[in-house]
Amino acid sequence: MNAILNVIWLLLAGIWLALAYVVAGVICMVLIVTIPFGIASFRIAGYALWPFGRTVVDKPTAGAWSTVGNVIWLLVAGIWLAVGHVLTAIPLFVSIIGIPLGIANLKMIPISLLPLGKQIVPVRGPYPPAGYPPVGYAYPPR
């Protein structure tokens, strides 16, 4: 199901959103100081292309500089990218097929606003999404 949703997402919203993140990343790569923002933007561009089956978690090694960088990112690019997510989500909610895509689009707003100190991981990877049992928890057999 994730593959089908990802292909539909790619055609309806993913290409345009990823392109916006790539443009923001290229602009950020111009100055040496903003290279971490560009790297984060390119990482999110990959997530915007193929979001289903992956999730965003807090990076355990993120420090105070991530917070400072997130404030700068929020003012320079984050708000505009979040507006792009909202504007892309509105037409997706028009059709029944687009409703899950619109919801996924709105779920990407937090990482578009505050990308530093975050990690994009597979849903069934070593880092469980928020609200799930911690790593090492013995899941009951299926």
Short mmCIF file of N, CA, C and O in Angstrom, two decimals:
data_model
loop_
_atom_site.label_atom_id
_atom_site.label_comp_id
_atom_site.label_asym_id
_atom_site.label_seq_id
_atom_site.Cartn_x
_atom_site.Cartn_y
_atom_site.Cartn_z
N MET A 1 0.81 -1.19 0.00
CA MET A 1 0.00 0.00 0.00
C MET A 1 0.86 1.27 0.00
O MET A 1 0.51 2.25 -0.62
N ASN A 2 2.00 1.21 0.72
CA ASN A 2 2.89 2.37 0.74
C ASN A 2 3.39 2.71 -0.65
O ASN A 2 3.50 3.88 -1.00
N ALA A 3 3.70 1.70 -1.45
CA ALA A 3 4.22 1.95 -2.80
C ALA A 3 3.17 2.63 -3.67
O ALA A 3 3.49 3.58 -4.41
N ILE A 4 1.92 2.20 -3.58
CA ILE A 4 0.85 2.81 -4.37
C ILE A 4 0.65 4.27 -3.94
O ILE A 4 0.55 5.16 -4.78
N LEU A 5 0.60 4.49 -2.63
CA LEU A 5 0.44 5.86 -2.13
C LEU A 5 1.62 6.73 -2.53
O LEU A 5 1.45 7.91 -2.87
N ASN A 6 2.83 6.18 -2.50
CA ASN A 6 4.01 6.95 -2.88
C ASN A 6 3.99 7.34 -4.36
O ASN A 6 4.39 8.45 -4.71
N VAL A 7 3.54 6.44 -5.22
CA VAL A 7 3.48 6.76 -6.66
C VAL A 7 2.43 7.85 -6.91
O VAL A 7 2.69 8.82 -7.64
N ILE A 8 1.25 7.72 -6.29
CA ILE A 8 0.22 8.75 -6.45
C ILE A 8 0.72 10.08 -5.88
O ILE A 8 0.54 11.14 -6.48
N TRP A 9 1.36 10.01 -4.72
CA TRP A 9 1.93 11.21 -4.09
C TRP A 9 2.95 11.86 -5.01
O TRP A 9 2.96 13.08 -5.17
N LEU A 10 3.83 11.06 -5.59
CA LEU A 10 4.87 11.58 -6.47
C LEU A 10 4.27 12.37 -7.62
O LEU A 10 4.74 13.45 -7.96
N LEU A 11 3.22 11.84 -8.21
CA LEU A 11 2.60 12.49 -9.36
C LEU A 11 1.82 13.75 -8.98
O LEU A 11 1.82 14.72 -9.73
N LEU A 12 1.11 13.71 -7.85
CA LEU A 12 0.24 14.83 -7.50
C LEU A 12 0.91 15.93 -6.69
O LEU A 12 0.53 17.09 -6.81
N ALA A 13 1.86 15.59 -5.83
CA ALA A 13 2.43 16.61 -4.96
C ALA A 13 3.93 16.49 -4.76
O ALA A 13 4.61 17.49 -4.53
N GLY A 14 4.47 15.29 -4.80
CA GLY A 14 5.85 15.06 -4.40
C GLY A 14 6.87 15.79 -5.24
O GLY A 14 7.84 16.34 -4.70
N ILE A 15 6.68 15.80 -6.54
CA ILE A 15 7.67 16.44 -7.42
C ILE A 15 7.77 17.93 -7.12
O ILE A 15 8.86 18.49 -7.01
N TRP A 16 6.62 18.59 -6.96
CA TRP A 16 6.62 20.03 -6.75
C TRP A 16 7.18 20.40 -5.38
O TRP A 16 7.93 21.37 -5.26
N LEU A 17 6.81 19.63 -4.36
CA LEU A 17 7.35 19.91 -3.04
C LEU A 17 8.85 19.64 -2.97
O LEU A 17 9.60 20.42 -2.39
N ALA A 18 9.28 18.54 -3.56
CA ALA A 18 10.72 18.23 -3.57
C ALA A 18 11.50 19.30 -4.33
O ALA A 18 12.60 19.68 -3.92
N LEU A 19 10.92 19.79 -5.41
CA LEU A 19 11.56 20.86 -6.17
C LEU A 19 11.72 22.12 -5.32
O LEU A 19 12.77 22.77 -5.36
N ALA A 20 10.72 22.44 -4.52
CA ALA A 20 10.81 23.61 -3.64
C ALA A 20 11.93 23.42 -2.61
O ALA A 20 12.69 24.36 -2.33
N TYR A 21 12.04 22.22 -2.06
CA TYR A 21 13.11 21.95 -1.10
C TYR A 21 14.49 21.98 -1.76
O TYR A 21 15.46 22.43 -1.16
N VAL A 22 14.59 21.50 -2.99
CA VAL A 22 15.86 21.53 -3.70
C VAL A 22 16.27 22.98 -3.99
O VAL A 22 17.44 23.35 -3.82
N VAL A 23 15.32 23.81 -4.39
CA VAL A 23 15.62 25.23 -4.63
C VAL A 23 16.10 25.89 -3.33
O VAL A 23 17.10 26.62 -3.33
N ALA A 24 15.41 25.61 -2.23
CA ALA A 24 15.84 26.17 -0.94
C ALA A 24 17.23 25.65 -0.58
O ALA A 24 18.07 26.41 -0.05
N GLY A 25 17.51 24.38 -0.86
CA GLY A 25 18.83 23.81 -0.56
C GLY A 25 19.93 24.43 -1.39
O GLY A 25 21.03 24.70 -0.88
N VAL A 26 19.66 24.66 -2.66
CA VAL A 26 20.67 25.28 -3.53
C VAL A 26 20.96 26.71 -3.06
O VAL A 26 22.12 27.14 -3.02
N ILE A 27 19.93 27.44 -2.70
CA ILE A 27 20.13 28.80 -2.19
C ILE A 27 20.95 28.77 -0.91
O ILE A 27 21.84 29.60 -0.70
N CYS A 28 20.67 27.80 -0.05
CA CYS A 28 21.41 27.70 1.21
C CYS A 28 22.86 27.28 1.00
O CYS A 28 23.72 27.57 1.84
N MET A 29 23.18 26.60 -0.07
CA MET A 29 24.55 26.17 -0.32
C MET A 29 25.45 27.29 -0.81
O MET A 29 26.67 27.12 -0.91
N VAL A 30 24.89 28.46 -1.10
CA VAL A 30 25.70 29.57 -1.62
C VAL A 30 26.69 30.06 -0.56
O VAL A 30 27.85 30.29 -0.86
N LEU A 31 26.25 30.19 0.67
CA LEU A 31 27.13 30.65 1.75
C LEU A 31 27.62 29.46 2.57
O LEU A 31 26.89 28.49 2.76
N ILE A 32 28.80 29.54 3.08
CA ILE A 32 29.37 28.45 3.87
C ILE A 32 28.58 28.27 5.17
O ILE A 32 28.36 27.15 5.62
N VAL A 33 28.15 29.37 5.76
CA VAL A 33 27.45 29.30 7.04
C VAL A 33 26.11 28.55 6.92
O VAL A 33 25.68 27.89 7.87
N THR A 34 25.48 28.62 5.78
CA THR A 34 24.15 28.02 5.63
C THR A 34 24.18 26.62 5.00
O THR A 34 23.12 26.09 4.67
N ILE A 35 25.34 26.03 4.87
CA ILE A 35 25.42 24.68 4.29
C ILE A 35 24.63 23.65 5.10
O ILE A 35 23.96 22.80 4.51
N PRO A 36 24.62 23.68 6.44
CA PRO A 36 23.79 22.72 7.17
C PRO A 36 22.30 22.83 6.82
O PRO A 36 21.59 21.83 6.78
N PHE A 37 21.84 24.05 6.53
CA PHE A 37 20.45 24.22 6.12
C PHE A 37 20.21 23.58 4.76
O PHE A 37 19.17 22.99 4.52
N GLY A 38 21.18 23.73 3.87
CA GLY A 38 21.06 23.11 2.54
C GLY A 38 21.02 21.61 2.63
O GLY A 38 20.23 20.96 1.94
N ILE A 39 21.87 21.03 3.47
CA ILE A 39 21.87 19.58 3.65
C ILE A 39 20.54 19.11 4.19
O ILE A 39 19.96 18.12 3.72
N ALA A 40 20.01 19.82 5.19
CA ALA A 40 18.70 19.47 5.75
C ALA A 40 17.61 19.59 4.69
O ALA A 40 16.71 18.76 4.61
N SER A 41 17.70 20.60 3.86
CA SER A 41 16.70 20.80 2.81
C SER A 41 16.74 19.68 1.78
O SER A 41 15.70 19.19 1.34
N PHE A 42 17.94 19.24 1.40
CA PHE A 42 18.05 18.13 0.46
C PHE A 42 17.53 16.83 1.07
O PHE A 42 16.90 16.01 0.39
N ARG A 43 17.77 16.64 2.37
CA ARG A 43 17.27 15.45 3.06
C ARG A 43 15.73 15.44 3.07
O ARG A 43 15.10 14.42 2.79
N ILE A 44 15.14 16.59 3.31
CA ILE A 44 13.68 16.68 3.32
C ILE A 44 13.12 16.55 1.91
O ILE A 44 12.02 16.04 1.71
N ALA A 45 13.88 16.97 0.90
CA ALA A 45 13.43 16.82 -0.49
C ALA A 45 13.24 15.34 -0.82
O ALA A 45 12.27 14.96 -1.48
N GLY A 46 14.16 14.50 -0.37
CA GLY A 46 14.00 13.06 -0.58
C GLY A 46 12.79 12.52 0.14
O GLY A 46 12.07 11.65 -0.36
N TYR A 47 12.54 13.04 1.34
CA TYR A 47 11.36 12.63 2.10
C TYR A 47 10.08 13.12 1.42
O TYR A 47 9.07 12.42 1.41
N ALA A 48 10.12 14.31 0.84
CA ALA A 48 8.95 14.84 0.15
C ALA A 48 8.64 14.07 -1.13
O ALA A 48 7.50 14.04 -1.57
N LEU A 49 9.65 13.45 -1.73
CA LEU A 49 9.40 12.63 -2.92
C LEU A 49 8.72 11.31 -2.57
O LEU A 49 7.89 10.83 -3.33
N TRP A 50 9.08 10.69 -1.47
CA TRP A 50 8.66 9.33 -1.15
C TRP A 50 8.38 9.21 0.35
O TRP A 50 9.13 8.58 1.08
N PRO A 51 7.29 9.82 0.87
CA PRO A 51 7.12 9.92 2.32
C PRO A 51 6.50 8.70 3.01
O PRO A 51 6.75 8.47 4.19
N PHE A 52 5.70 7.94 2.31
CA PHE A 52 4.98 6.85 2.97
C PHE A 52 5.93 5.71 3.29
O PHE A 52 6.75 5.32 2.48
N GLY A 53 5.83 5.19 4.51
CA GLY A 53 6.73 4.14 4.97
C GLY A 53 7.92 4.69 5.73
O GLY A 53 8.77 3.94 6.18
N ARG A 54 8.00 6.01 5.87
CA ARG A 54 9.07 6.65 6.63
C ARG A 54 8.45 7.63 7.62
O ARG A 54 7.33 8.08 7.44
N THR A 55 9.18 7.96 8.63
CA THR A 55 8.71 8.90 9.64
C THR A 55 9.85 9.78 10.11
O THR A 55 11.02 9.49 9.84
N VAL A 56 9.52 10.82 10.82
CA VAL A 56 10.50 11.78 11.34
C VAL A 56 10.60 11.60 12.85
O VAL A 56 9.58 11.58 13.54
N VAL A 57 11.81 11.46 13.34
CA VAL A 57 12.05 11.35 14.79
C VAL A 57 13.11 12.37 15.19
O VAL A 57 13.86 12.87 14.34
N ASP A 58 13.17 12.68 16.46
CA ASP A 58 14.20 13.57 16.97
C ASP A 58 15.55 12.88 16.94
O ASP A 58 15.66 11.71 17.32
N LYS A 59 16.56 13.58 16.51
CA LYS A 59 17.93 13.04 16.51
C LYS A 59 18.47 13.10 17.93
O LYS A 59 18.45 14.18 18.55
N PRO A 60 18.94 11.99 18.47
CA PRO A 60 19.38 11.99 19.86
C PRO A 60 20.60 12.86 20.13
O PRO A 60 20.81 13.30 21.25
N THR A 61 21.40 13.13 19.12
CA THR A 61 22.63 13.91 19.33
C THR A 61 22.45 15.39 19.03
O THR A 61 23.43 16.13 19.03
N ALA A 62 21.23 15.83 18.76
CA ALA A 62 21.00 17.24 18.44
C ALA A 62 21.22 18.10 19.69
O ALA A 62 20.83 17.73 20.79
N GLY A 63 21.85 19.22 19.48
CA GLY A 63 22.17 20.09 20.61
C GLY A 63 21.52 21.45 20.49
O GLY A 63 20.55 21.64 19.75
N ALA A 64 22.07 22.39 21.20
CA ALA A 64 21.51 23.74 21.24
C ALA A 64 21.65 24.45 19.89
O ALA A 64 20.82 25.29 19.54
N TRP A 65 22.70 24.09 19.13
CA TRP A 65 22.87 24.74 17.83
C TRP A 65 21.74 24.39 16.87
O TRP A 65 21.41 25.18 15.98
N SER A 66 21.14 23.22 17.05
CA SER A 66 19.98 22.86 16.23
C SER A 66 18.82 23.80 16.50
O SER A 66 18.11 24.20 15.58
N THR A 67 18.64 24.15 17.75
CA THR A 67 17.56 25.08 18.11
C THR A 67 17.81 26.45 17.51
O THR A 67 16.90 27.07 16.95
N VAL A 68 19.03 26.93 17.61
CA VAL A 68 19.38 28.24 17.03
C VAL A 68 19.19 28.19 15.51
O VAL A 68 18.60 29.11 14.91
N GLY A 69 19.65 27.13 14.89
CA GLY A 69 19.49 26.99 13.45
C GLY A 69 18.03 26.89 13.03
O GLY A 69 17.63 27.42 11.99
N ASN A 70 17.22 26.22 13.84
CA ASN A 70 15.79 26.10 13.52
C ASN A 70 15.09 27.45 13.56
O ASN A 70 14.20 27.71 12.75
N VAL A 71 15.49 28.31 14.48
CA VAL A 71 14.89 29.65 14.55
C VAL A 71 15.23 30.43 13.28
O VAL A 71 14.36 31.08 12.67
N ILE A 72 16.49 30.36 12.86
CA ILE A 72 16.90 31.04 11.63
C ILE A 72 16.17 30.46 10.43
O ILE A 72 15.65 31.19 9.58
N TRP A 73 16.11 29.12 10.35
CA TRP A 73 15.42 28.45 9.24
C TRP A 73 13.95 28.85 9.20
O TRP A 73 13.40 29.10 8.13
N LEU A 74 13.31 28.89 10.36
CA LEU A 74 11.89 29.24 10.43
C LEU A 74 11.63 30.60 9.81
O LEU A 74 10.68 30.77 9.04
N LEU A 75 12.49 31.56 10.11
CA LEU A 75 12.29 32.91 9.61
C LEU A 75 12.64 33.06 8.14
O LEU A 75 12.00 33.83 7.42
N VAL A 76 13.63 32.31 7.67
CA VAL A 76 14.11 32.49 6.30
C VAL A 76 13.33 31.63 5.30
O VAL A 76 12.89 32.11 4.26
N ALA A 77 13.15 30.34 5.59
CA ALA A 77 12.56 29.45 4.59
C ALA A 77 11.40 28.61 5.13
O ALA A 77 10.54 28.20 4.36
N GLY A 78 11.38 28.34 6.41
CA GLY A 78 10.41 27.40 6.96
C GLY A 78 8.96 27.81 6.75
O GLY A 78 8.12 26.99 6.39
N ILE A 79 8.68 29.08 6.97
CA ILE A 79 7.29 29.54 6.82
C ILE A 79 6.84 29.38 5.38
O ILE A 79 5.71 28.94 5.11
N TRP A 80 7.71 29.71 4.43
CA TRP A 80 7.32 29.62 3.01
C TRP A 80 7.11 28.17 2.58
O TRP A 80 6.18 27.88 1.82
N LEU A 81 7.93 27.27 3.08
CA LEU A 81 7.75 25.86 2.74
C LEU A 81 6.48 25.30 3.40
O LEU A 81 5.77 24.50 2.80
N ALA A 82 6.18 25.74 4.60
CA ALA A 82 4.95 25.30 5.27
C ALA A 82 3.72 25.81 4.51
O ALA A 82 2.73 25.08 4.36
N VAL A 83 3.78 27.04 4.03
CA VAL A 83 2.68 27.57 3.22
C VAL A 83 2.53 26.74 1.94
O VAL A 83 1.41 26.45 1.50
N GLY A 84 3.64 26.32 1.36
CA GLY A 84 3.58 25.44 0.18
C GLY A 84 2.91 24.12 0.49
O GLY A 84 2.12 23.61 -0.33
N HIS A 85 3.16 23.57 1.67
CA HIS A 85 2.49 22.33 2.06
C HIS A 85 0.98 22.55 2.21
O HIS A 85 0.19 21.72 1.77
N VAL A 86 0.59 23.64 2.82
CA VAL A 86 -0.84 23.92 2.99
C VAL A 86 -1.51 24.13 1.65
O VAL A 86 -2.59 23.58 1.38
N LEU A 87 -0.87 24.90 0.77
CA LEU A 87 -1.46 25.15 -0.54
C LEU A 87 -1.52 23.90 -1.40
O LEU A 87 -2.39 23.77 -2.27
N THR A 88 -0.60 22.97 -1.19
CA THR A 88 -0.64 21.71 -1.92
C THR A 88 -1.67 20.76 -1.31
O THR A 88 -2.28 19.97 -2.02
N ALA A 89 -1.90 20.85 -0.02
CA ALA A 89 -2.84 19.95 0.65
C ALA A 89 -4.29 20.29 0.31
O ALA A 89 -5.14 19.39 0.22
N ILE A 90 -4.60 21.55 0.13
CA ILE A 90 -5.99 21.97 -0.11
C ILE A 90 -6.59 21.27 -1.33
O ILE A 90 -7.66 20.67 -1.23
N PRO A 91 -5.95 21.28 -2.52
CA PRO A 91 -6.57 20.58 -3.64
C PRO A 91 -6.58 19.06 -3.46
O PRO A 91 -7.44 18.38 -4.03
N LEU A 92 -5.66 18.51 -2.67
CA LEU A 92 -5.67 17.07 -2.45
C LEU A 92 -6.88 16.63 -1.66
O LEU A 92 -7.38 15.51 -1.84
N PHE A 93 -7.39 17.48 -0.79
CA PHE A 93 -8.57 17.13 0.02
C PHE A 93 -9.86 17.12 -0.79
O PHE A 93 -10.89 16.67 -0.29
N VAL A 94 -9.83 17.58 -2.04
CA VAL A 94 -11.04 17.64 -2.85
C VAL A 94 -11.54 16.25 -3.22
O VAL A 94 -12.74 15.99 -3.23
N SER A 95 -10.64 15.32 -3.52
CA SER A 95 -11.05 13.97 -3.91
C SER A 95 -10.85 12.99 -2.76
O SER A 95 -10.05 13.23 -1.85
N ILE A 96 -11.55 11.90 -2.81
CA ILE A 96 -11.45 10.88 -1.77
C ILE A 96 -10.06 10.26 -1.80
O ILE A 96 -9.47 10.00 -0.75
N ILE A 97 -9.51 10.02 -2.97
CA ILE A 97 -8.18 9.43 -3.09
C ILE A 97 -7.12 10.38 -2.53
O ILE A 97 -6.13 9.94 -1.95
N GLY A 98 -7.34 11.67 -2.64
CA GLY A 98 -6.35 12.63 -2.20
C GLY A 98 -6.37 12.93 -0.71
O GLY A 98 -5.44 13.55 -0.20
N ILE A 99 -7.39 12.48 0.02
CA ILE A 99 -7.47 12.79 1.45
C ILE A 99 -6.26 12.26 2.22
O ILE A 99 -5.65 13.00 3.00
N PRO A 100 -5.85 10.98 2.06
CA PRO A 100 -4.65 10.54 2.78
C PRO A 100 -3.40 11.32 2.37
O PRO A 100 -2.51 11.55 3.19
N LEU A 101 -3.35 11.75 1.11
CA LEU A 101 -2.21 12.53 0.65
C LEU A 101 -2.21 13.92 1.27
O LEU A 101 -1.16 14.44 1.64
N GLY A 102 -3.39 14.51 1.40
CA GLY A 102 -3.49 15.81 2.06
C GLY A 102 -3.10 15.73 3.52
O GLY A 102 -2.43 16.62 4.04
N ILE A 103 -3.51 14.66 4.19
CA ILE A 103 -3.14 14.47 5.59
C ILE A 103 -1.63 14.32 5.71
O ILE A 103 -0.99 14.91 6.59
N ALA A 104 -1.03 13.51 4.81
CA ALA A 104 0.43 13.33 4.83
C ALA A 104 1.13 14.66 4.57
O ALA A 104 2.17 14.95 5.16
N ASN A 105 0.56 15.46 3.71
CA ASN A 105 1.14 16.77 3.40
C ASN A 105 1.13 17.66 4.64
O ASN A 105 2.11 18.34 4.93
N LEU A 106 0.04 17.65 5.38
CA LEU A 106 -0.03 18.46 6.59
C LEU A 106 0.89 17.92 7.69
O LEU A 106 1.40 18.69 8.50
N LYS A 107 1.13 16.60 7.69
CA LYS A 107 2.06 16.02 8.67
C LYS A 107 3.51 16.40 8.40
O LYS A 107 4.36 16.29 9.27
N MET A 108 3.80 16.87 7.19
CA MET A 108 5.16 17.28 6.85
C MET A 108 5.45 18.71 7.26
O MET A 108 6.60 19.14 7.21
N ILE A 109 4.45 19.45 7.70
CA ILE A 109 4.67 20.85 8.07
C ILE A 109 5.65 21.00 9.24
O ILE A 109 6.53 21.86 9.18
N PRO A 110 5.57 20.18 10.31
CA PRO A 110 6.54 20.38 11.40
C PRO A 110 8.00 20.25 10.96
O PRO A 110 8.84 21.03 11.40
N ILE A 111 8.31 19.31 10.09
CA ILE A 111 9.71 19.19 9.65
C ILE A 111 10.08 20.30 8.68
O ILE A 111 11.24 20.68 8.59
N SER A 112 9.10 20.85 7.97
CA SER A 112 9.42 21.97 7.10
C SER A 112 9.70 23.23 7.91
O SER A 112 10.45 24.09 7.48
N LEU A 113 9.10 23.33 9.09
CA LEU A 113 9.33 24.50 9.94
C LEU A 113 10.61 24.37 10.77
O LEU A 113 11.34 25.34 10.95
N LEU A 114 10.88 23.17 11.30
CA LEU A 114 12.02 22.95 12.19
C LEU A 114 12.78 21.69 11.76
O LEU A 114 12.66 20.64 12.38
N PRO A 115 13.61 21.75 10.72
CA PRO A 115 14.24 20.53 10.18
C PRO A 115 15.50 20.06 10.90
O PRO A 115 15.84 18.89 10.83
N LEU A 116 16.19 20.96 11.58
CA LEU A 116 17.45 20.57 12.20
C LEU A 116 17.18 19.81 13.50
O LEU A 116 16.28 20.14 14.25
N GLY A 117 17.97 18.77 13.73
CA GLY A 117 17.77 17.95 14.92
C GLY A 117 16.74 16.86 14.70
O GLY A 117 16.26 16.24 15.64
N LYS A 118 16.38 16.62 13.45
CA LYS A 118 15.41 15.58 13.10
C LYS A 118 16.08 14.54 12.21
O LYS A 118 17.07 14.81 11.55
N GLN A 119 15.51 13.36 12.21
CA GLN A 119 16.01 12.25 11.41
C GLN A 119 14.83 11.62 10.70
O GLN A 119 13.75 11.47 11.28
N ILE A 120 15.01 11.23 9.45
CA ILE A 120 13.97 10.53 8.69
C ILE A 120 14.36 9.07 8.67
O ILE A 120 15.43 8.71 8.17
N VAL A 121 13.50 8.23 9.22
CA VAL A 121 13.79 6.81 9.38
C VAL A 121 12.63 5.98 8.85
O VAL A 121 11.51 6.46 8.77
N PRO A 122 12.89 4.72 8.48
CA PRO A 122 11.79 3.84 8.10
C PRO A 122 10.86 3.62 9.29
O PRO A 122 11.30 3.64 10.44
N VAL A 123 9.60 3.40 9.00
CA VAL A 123 8.62 3.21 10.07
C VAL A 123 8.97 1.99 10.92
O VAL A 123 8.85 2.00 12.13
N ARG A 124 9.47 0.94 10.32
CA ARG A 124 9.84 -0.26 11.06
C ARG A 124 11.34 -0.35 11.31
O ARG A 124 11.89 -1.42 11.43
N GLY A 125 11.99 0.80 11.37
CA GLY A 125 13.43 0.83 11.58
C GLY A 125 13.80 0.72 13.05
O GLY A 125 12.97 0.43 13.90
N PRO A 126 15.06 0.98 13.37
CA PRO A 126 15.51 0.86 14.75
C PRO A 126 14.95 1.94 15.67
O PRO A 126 14.93 1.78 16.87
N TYR A 127 14.48 3.07 15.10
CA TYR A 127 13.91 4.14 15.91
C TYR A 127 12.40 4.10 15.77
O TYR A 127 11.88 4.38 14.70
N PRO A 128 11.67 3.77 16.82
CA PRO A 128 10.22 3.74 16.71
C PRO A 128 9.65 5.15 16.68
O PRO A 128 10.23 6.07 17.27
N PRO A 129 8.53 5.35 16.00
CA PRO A 129 7.88 6.66 16.01
C PRO A 129 7.43 7.02 17.42
O PRO A 129 7.32 6.16 18.29
N ALA A 130 7.15 8.29 17.63
CA ALA A 130 6.72 8.76 18.95
C ALA A 130 5.47 8.01 19.38
O ALA A 130 4.56 7.76 18.60
N GLY A 131 5.43 7.62 20.64
CA GLY A 131 4.28 6.92 21.18
C GLY A 131 4.40 5.41 21.11
O GLY A 131 3.55 4.69 21.63
N TYR A 132 5.45 4.91 20.47
CA TYR A 132 5.65 3.47 20.36
C TYR A 132 6.60 3.02 21.46
O TYR A 132 7.36 3.82 22.01
N PRO A 133 6.63 1.73 21.77
CA PRO A 133 7.56 1.25 22.80
C PRO A 133 9.01 1.50 22.40
O PRO A 133 9.33 1.58 21.22
N PRO A 134 9.90 1.65 23.36
CA PRO A 134 11.31 1.94 23.05
C PRO A 134 12.00 0.75 22.40
O PRO A 134 11.52 -0.38 22.44
N VAL A 135 13.17 1.04 21.82
CA VAL A 135 13.98 -0.01 21.21
C VAL A 135 14.36 -1.02 22.28
O VAL A 135 14.71 -0.68 23.40
N GLY A 136 14.27 -2.28 21.96
CA GLY A 136 14.57 -3.34 22.92
C GLY A 136 13.32 -3.94 23.54
O GLY A 136 13.37 -4.96 24.19
N TYR A 137 12.18 -3.30 23.34
CA TYR A 137 10.93 -3.82 23.84
C TYR A 137 10.58 -5.08 23.07
O TYR A 137 10.67 -5.13 21.86
N ALA A 138 10.20 -6.14 23.77
CA ALA A 138 9.87 -7.42 23.12
C ALA A 138 8.42 -7.34 22.62
O ALA A 138 7.48 -7.40 23.41
N TYR A 139 8.28 -7.19 21.32
CA TYR A 139 6.95 -7.16 20.73
C TYR A 139 6.32 -8.55 20.81
O TYR A 139 7.00 -9.55 20.62
N PRO A 140 5.02 -8.62 21.05
CA PRO A 140 4.37 -9.94 21.06
C PRO A 140 4.37 -10.54 19.66
O PRO A 140 4.34 -9.80 18.67
N PRO A 141 4.42 -11.85 19.55
CA PRO A 141 4.43 -12.48 18.21
C PRO A 141 3.12 -12.19 17.48
O PRO A 141 2.08 -12.04 18.08
N ARG A 142 3.23 -12.15 16.18
CA ARG A 142 2.03 -11.87 15.35
C ARG A 142 1.30 -13.13 15.03
O ARG A 142 1.70 -14.16 14.87
#
